[in-house]
Amino acid sequence: MRVVVFLPFVVSALLAVSAPWAGRRLPPRTASWLLTAASTVAAGGWAAALSMLAFTLVGQVPAVAEEGRWSPGALAANTPVNRTVAAAAALLLAGCAGALAVAAWRRVRSLVAARRESRLHPGRGDVVFLDDPVPTAFALPGSPGRVVVSSGMLRALSADERRALMAHERAHLRHRHHLFLLVLQLSAALNPLLRPVADAGGFALERWADEHAGTVVADRPLVARAVARAALATKRGARPALAATGGPVPQRVHALLSPLLPFRRRWVAPLAFLMIVCCVSVLISAQDMDQLFDAASYAHVASRR
C-alpha cells in the first residue's frame, strides 16, 4: 500500500479549512449542494482508508485468515502498514462508527418526537400553531411537512414579516433541507474533521431559504428584517436545526442586504478537485489492498501443497 491511502485524511483537513470560506462566497444553493457532496465523499474516503489500514492487522488474526484463505504470516511480512498505525486506525474506526450510530439515533428520535408534538396542536394546511408565549418557528419535515409557529412569534412580527418568515420555513420543506442537514451531520459524526463543513453547510441552507423567501416576497430587505426580529425575539431560547433563527444571524442579515452572489466556477473547482483526489486515492489504495491479499492467498495455497 502506498502513501495515497492517507490522502482522504488530508482532504478532510483541507475541507475543514476551506468550507467556511466557500459557504460565504458561493451562492447558497450551490454551496449547499457542493458542501453536502464534499462531506459525503470525504466521510466515505475517511471510513474506507481507516478500514483498509485496520484490516491489514485484522487480516493477520488466524481465524480471519483461515476464513479468507490467505496466509497471516505472508500478510504480516508483506504489509507496509505498521501494526501500531493499523491498531490505531481500527480503534478510531470503531469510535467513529459508534458516534455515527449515536448521531443517527438522536436525529431520528428528535424528528419522531417533533412530529408527535405537532399532531397535538391545531393548524391550517401546512402550518401548526402553538399557543406558547415563547417565540419559535421552524420547519418540521414529514408527509407532508409542516411549519410550526408559536403565538409568541406571531406577536413579535408584523404581517409582512410573518409572510417572509413563512416563506423561509416553507423553503426548507420544499427543497428538503432536512436531508441535506442529515447527510452533513452524519458525515461529521463519522469523520470529526468535517464538523466545520457541517456548520458551513447548515449556514448555506439557511441562506438558501433566505434567498428563496426573498424571491417569494420580492423584498430581500424585508426578509432581513424578519430574520433579525425573529432572532431577537427568541433571544437565548433553544433553536431548532431548520429555523429562521438558525445560523449566524448577523452574517445572514448582511448577506440579504448585499447584492446577490454570482456563480464563479473558479471557486467551485478547488472543492471539486479535492473530491476527485479523495475518490482516486481510495481506488488506488483498494487496488494495493487487493494485490497485498492476493500475494497472501498465493502463499496460503503454496503452503498447502
PDB file of C-alpha atoms in Angstrom, residues 61 88 100 122 152 177 186 206 229 257:
ATOM      1  CA  VAL A  61      -5.812 -12.929  13.021  1.00  0.00           C
ATOM      2  CA  ALA A  88      -4.915   2.996  15.920  1.00  0.00           C
ATOM      3  CA  LEU A 100     -22.344   7.699  13.710  1.00  0.00           C
ATOM      4  CA  PRO A 122     -54.298  22.640  15.579  1.00  0.00           C
ATOM      5  CA  GLY A 152     -45.289  34.477  20.699  1.00  0.00           C
ATOM      6  CA  HIS A 177     -33.171  20.771   3.513  1.00  0.00           C
ATOM      7  CA  LEU A 186     -23.914  12.110   9.900  1.00  0.00           C
ATOM      8  CA  GLU A 206     -30.318  28.925   5.971  1.00  0.00           C
ATOM      9  CA  ARG A 229     -36.520  40.441  14.602  1.00  0.00           C
ATOM     10  CA  LEU A 257     -28.715  43.497   2.446  1.00  0.00           C
TER      11      LEU A 257
END
